[in-house]
Every structure is written in structure tokens, then in C-alpha cells.
Amino acid sequence: MGQNLPAGTKISKEAKEAMCEMAVELTAFVSMEAAMLAAHESSRSISAECLLDAFKRLDLGSFAPPLQMWLVGRAVKAEPQMMPDAAANYTASAVADLLFTEVEDDVNQNVYHDAAPARAMG
């Protein structure tokens, strides 16, 4: 936790405990949704795809890209015979898929609006 904070920042014991408890609760929350998705697919195992879908369904889609990048990195490490260029292409392709999926999701959810900004009364 400390490595993501500015140098010299201290974290109290209570804050560490609270963060651990929040991580446990978030994990349980997402895992339950992923388990329901897996069961809906008649699977007894939660797949990475179920986790990604669970994040999105729970409106926690911002957690999906880091997980997807971790999965891509893990897949590349699992293929040691992959040439550097092939690994770079694989990663670039996964990132592009990720970005285009997010844009499509935003468009489908009408996140982008053409409305003019409101004017101040005065």
C-alpha cells in the first residue's frame, strides 16, 4: 500500500486494517457476482472472463482494465517461446481490444452527450 503513496507518507495501523477489510469485502462482492455468472453458464469454476464481466455488471468497470492487463502479462509470461515482436503485438492487440470495448460500452450506455453546456442565469 505504501509504495503507491508519496515518499515519507505513513499509514496508521487502523487505516491498514480498514483497507484490508475493504479489500476482503470487495473481493467477496465481486466473487459472488462472478459465481452467479459462472452458474448461469453452467460452470462450477469462476473464470477470468466471469470476473471481468462481474466488475462491469457491478458498475466497477474501472477495475477491469488492470485485471485484463495483468492477464495479458501472465499469458505472455506463460509463452516463453514467444518472440519479443510477437509478445509486443499480442499486448498491443489486447490493449486495443480493451480500449475499443470501453468506448463501445460508453457509447452503448449513452455516456457521450451532444447537449450544450448549461448557461448561468444572470
PDB file of C-alpha atoms in Angstrom:
ATOM      1  CA  MET A   1       0.000   0.000   0.000  1.00  0.00           C
ATOM      2  CA  GLY A   2       2.789   2.408   0.891  1.00  0.00           C
ATOM      3  CA  GLN A   3       4.534   2.074  -2.460  1.00  0.00           C
ATOM      4  CA  ASN A   4       1.624   3.923  -4.122  1.00  0.00           C
ATOM      5  CA  LEU A   5       1.878   6.922  -1.799  1.00  0.00           C
ATOM      6  CA  PRO A   6       4.318   9.840  -1.805  1.00  0.00           C
ATOM      7  CA  ALA A   7       7.681   9.143  -0.151  1.00  0.00           C
ATOM      8  CA  GLY A   8       7.606   9.642   3.593  1.00  0.00           C
ATOM      9  CA  THR A   9       3.854   9.109   3.936  1.00  0.00           C
ATOM     10  CA  LYS A  10       2.945   6.986   6.925  1.00  0.00           C
ATOM     11  CA  ILE A  11      -0.119   4.778   7.221  1.00  0.00           C
ATOM     12  CA  SER A  12      -1.726   4.157  10.590  1.00  0.00           C
ATOM     13  CA  LYS A  13      -2.478   0.663  11.794  1.00  0.00           C
ATOM     14  CA  GLU A  14      -6.204   1.466  11.739  1.00  0.00           C
ATOM     15  CA  ALA A  15      -6.006   2.642   8.122  1.00  0.00           C
ATOM     16  CA  LYS A  16      -4.184  -0.568   7.115  1.00  0.00           C
ATOM     17  CA  GLU A  17      -6.802  -2.678   8.861  1.00  0.00           C
ATOM     18  CA  ALA A  18      -9.626  -0.712   7.226  1.00  0.00           C
ATOM     19  CA  MET A  19      -8.086  -1.139   3.770  1.00  0.00           C
ATOM     20  CA  CYS A  20      -7.690  -4.890   4.352  1.00  0.00           C
ATOM     21  CA  GLU A  21     -11.322  -5.162   5.427  1.00  0.00           C
ATOM     22  CA  MET A  22     -12.475  -3.181   2.375  1.00  0.00           C
ATOM     23  CA  ALA A  23     -10.390  -5.439   0.107  1.00  0.00           C
ATOM     24  CA  VAL A  24     -11.989  -8.527   1.660  1.00  0.00           C
ATOM     25  CA  GLU A  25     -15.491  -7.089   1.219  1.00  0.00           C
ATOM     26  CA  LEU A  26     -14.850  -6.035  -2.383  1.00  0.00           C
ATOM     27  CA  THR A  27     -13.399  -9.460  -3.185  1.00  0.00           C
ATOM     28  CA  ALA A  28     -16.445 -11.194  -1.694  1.00  0.00           C
ATOM     29  CA  PHE A  29     -18.841  -8.848  -3.521  1.00  0.00           C
ATOM     30  CA  VAL A  30     -17.219  -9.377  -6.937  1.00  0.00           C
ATOM     31  CA  SER A  31     -16.705 -13.109  -6.335  1.00  0.00           C
ATOM     32  CA  MET A  32     -20.403 -13.614  -5.567  1.00  0.00           C
ATOM     33  CA  GLU A  33     -21.406 -11.867  -8.790  1.00  0.00           C
ATOM     34  CA  ALA A  34     -18.821 -13.841 -10.764  1.00  0.00           C
ATOM     35  CA  ALA A  35     -20.070 -17.093  -9.210  1.00  0.00           C
ATOM     36  CA  MET A  36     -23.623 -16.247 -10.282  1.00  0.00           C
ATOM     37  CA  LEU A  37     -22.399 -15.556 -13.815  1.00  0.00           C
ATOM     38  CA  ALA A  38     -20.480 -18.847 -13.856  1.00  0.00           C
ATOM     39  CA  ALA A  39     -23.535 -20.729 -12.583  1.00  0.00           C
ATOM     40  CA  HIS A  40     -25.644 -19.073 -15.280  1.00  0.00           C
ATOM     41  CA  GLU A  41     -23.171 -20.503 -17.811  1.00  0.00           C
ATOM     42  CA  SER A  42     -23.465 -23.920 -16.091  1.00  0.00           C
ATOM     43  CA  SER A  43     -19.862 -23.732 -14.937  1.00  0.00           C
ATOM     44  CA  ARG A  44     -18.639 -24.675 -11.490  1.00  0.00           C
ATOM     45  CA  SER A  45     -15.486 -22.574 -11.895  1.00  0.00           C
ATOM     46  CA  ILE A  46     -15.188 -18.797 -11.934  1.00  0.00           C
ATOM     47  CA  SER A  47     -13.162 -17.795 -14.977  1.00  0.00           C
ATOM     48  CA  ALA A  48     -11.231 -14.591 -15.537  1.00  0.00           C
ATOM     49  CA  GLU A  49     -13.931 -13.627 -18.034  1.00  0.00           C
ATOM     50  CA  CYS A  50     -16.563 -14.051 -15.293  1.00  0.00           C
ATOM     51  CA  LEU A  51     -14.566 -11.712 -13.056  1.00  0.00           C
ATOM     52  CA  LEU A  52     -14.259  -9.112 -15.812  1.00  0.00           C
ATOM     53  CA  ASP A  53     -17.987  -9.340 -16.515  1.00  0.00           C
ATOM     54  CA  ALA A  54     -18.772  -9.129 -12.782  1.00  0.00           C
ATOM     55  CA  PHE A  55     -16.775  -5.897 -12.445  1.00  0.00           C
ATOM     56  CA  LYS A  56     -18.693  -4.408 -15.368  1.00  0.00           C
ATOM     57  CA  ARG A  57     -22.118  -5.591 -14.149  1.00  0.00           C
ATOM     58  CA  LEU A  58     -21.465  -4.139 -10.689  1.00  0.00           C
ATOM     59  CA  ASP A  59     -20.543  -0.768 -12.225  1.00  0.00           C
ATOM     60  CA  LEU A  60     -16.911  -1.324 -11.222  1.00  0.00           C
ATOM     61  CA  GLY A  61     -15.672  -1.377 -14.801  1.00  0.00           C
ATOM     62  CA  SER A  62     -12.645   0.738 -13.919  1.00  0.00           C
ATOM     63  CA  PHE A  63     -11.194  -2.355 -12.219  1.00  0.00           C
ATOM     64  CA  ALA A  64     -11.468  -4.429 -15.411  1.00  0.00           C
ATOM     65  CA  PRO A  65      -8.578  -2.870 -17.432  1.00  0.00           C
ATOM     66  CA  PRO A  66      -5.896  -3.502 -14.765  1.00  0.00           C
ATOM     67  CA  LEU A  67      -7.117  -7.090 -14.384  1.00  0.00           C
ATOM     68  CA  GLN A  68      -7.135  -7.563 -18.143  1.00  0.00           C
ATOM     69  CA  MET A  69      -3.599  -6.170 -18.446  1.00  0.00           C
ATOM     70  CA  TRP A  70      -2.438  -8.489 -15.655  1.00  0.00           C
ATOM     71  CA  LEU A  71      -3.999 -11.420 -17.508  1.00  0.00           C
ATOM     72  CA  VAL A  72      -2.267 -10.379 -20.738  1.00  0.00           C
ATOM     73  CA  GLY A  73       1.087 -10.121 -18.952  1.00  0.00           C
ATOM     74  CA  ARG A  74       0.534 -13.525 -17.399  1.00  0.00           C
ATOM     75  CA  ALA A  75      -0.310 -15.058 -20.790  1.00  0.00           C
ATOM     76  CA  VAL A  76       2.834 -13.587 -22.333  1.00  0.00           C
ATOM     77  CA  LYS A  77       4.963 -14.963 -19.460  1.00  0.00           C
ATOM     78  CA  ALA A  78       3.357 -18.380 -19.952  1.00  0.00           C
ATOM     79  CA  GLU A  79       4.579 -18.400 -23.571  1.00  0.00           C
ATOM     80  CA  PRO A  80       8.389 -18.118 -23.178  1.00  0.00           C
ATOM     81  CA  GLN A  81       8.938 -19.238 -26.761  1.00  0.00           C
ATOM     82  CA  MET A  82       7.030 -16.177 -27.970  1.00  0.00           C
ATOM     83  CA  MET A  83       9.378 -13.831 -29.831  1.00  0.00           C
ATOM     84  CA  PRO A  84       9.610 -10.250 -28.477  1.00  0.00           C
ATOM     85  CA  ASP A  85       7.830  -8.841 -31.532  1.00  0.00           C
ATOM     86  CA  ALA A  86       5.033 -11.376 -31.183  1.00  0.00           C
ATOM     87  CA  ALA A  87       4.680 -10.572 -27.482  1.00  0.00           C
ATOM     88  CA  ALA A  88       4.518  -6.847 -28.257  1.00  0.00           C
ATOM     89  CA  ASN A  89       1.887  -7.447 -30.945  1.00  0.00           C
ATOM     90  CA  TYR A  90      -0.114  -9.639 -28.566  1.00  0.00           C
ATOM     91  CA  THR A  91      -0.030  -6.979 -25.844  1.00  0.00           C
ATOM     92  CA  ALA A  92      -0.866  -4.154 -28.269  1.00  0.00           C
ATOM     93  CA  SER A  93      -3.778  -6.153 -29.628  1.00  0.00           C
ATOM     94  CA  ALA A  94      -5.116  -6.817 -26.128  1.00  0.00           C
ATOM     95  CA  VAL A  95      -4.809  -3.137 -25.177  1.00  0.00           C
ATOM     96  CA  ALA A  96      -6.586  -2.064 -28.372  1.00  0.00           C
ATOM     97  CA  ASP A  97      -9.393  -4.550 -27.714  1.00  0.00           C
ATOM     98  CA  LEU A  98      -9.685  -3.226 -24.187  1.00  0.00           C
ATOM     99  CA  LEU A  99      -9.853   0.422 -25.292  1.00  0.00           C
ATOM    100  CA  PHE A 100     -12.343  -0.185 -28.086  1.00  0.00           C
ATOM    101  CA  THR A 101     -14.552  -2.259 -25.781  1.00  0.00           C
ATOM    102  CA  GLU A 102     -14.646   0.570 -23.240  1.00  0.00           C
ATOM    103  CA  VAL A 103     -15.548   3.131 -25.930  1.00  0.00           C
ATOM    104  CA  GLU A 104     -18.274   0.843 -27.290  1.00  0.00           C
ATOM    105  CA  ASP A 105     -19.632   0.332 -23.765  1.00  0.00           C
ATOM    106  CA  ASP A 106     -19.683   4.099 -23.185  1.00  0.00           C
ATOM    107  CA  VAL A 107     -21.484   4.713 -26.479  1.00  0.00           C
ATOM    108  CA  ASN A 108     -23.995   1.946 -25.756  1.00  0.00           C
ATOM    109  CA  GLN A 109     -24.675   3.470 -22.332  1.00  0.00           C
ATOM    110  CA  ASN A 110     -25.045   6.956 -23.850  1.00  0.00           C
ATOM    111  CA  VAL A 111     -22.183   8.357 -21.805  1.00  0.00           C
ATOM    112  CA  TYR A 112     -21.397  10.872 -24.531  1.00  0.00           C
ATOM    113  CA  HIS A 113     -23.922  13.679 -24.851  1.00  0.00           C
ATOM    114  CA  ASP A 114     -24.288  16.311 -27.542  1.00  0.00           C
ATOM    115  CA  ALA A 115     -26.132  18.740 -25.281  1.00  0.00           C
ATOM    116  CA  ALA A 116     -24.741  22.248 -24.953  1.00  0.00           C
ATOM    117  CA  PRO A 117     -23.425  23.244 -21.520  1.00  0.00           C
ATOM    118  CA  ALA A 118     -25.912  24.999 -19.243  1.00  0.00           C
ATOM    119  CA  ARG A 119     -25.650  28.769 -19.123  1.00  0.00           C
ATOM    120  CA  ALA A 120     -25.526  30.710 -15.888  1.00  0.00           C
ATOM    121  CA  MET A 121     -28.509  32.887 -15.156  1.00  0.00           C
ATOM    122  CA  GLY A 122     -27.585  36.449 -14.590  1.00  0.00           C
TER     123      GLY A 122
END
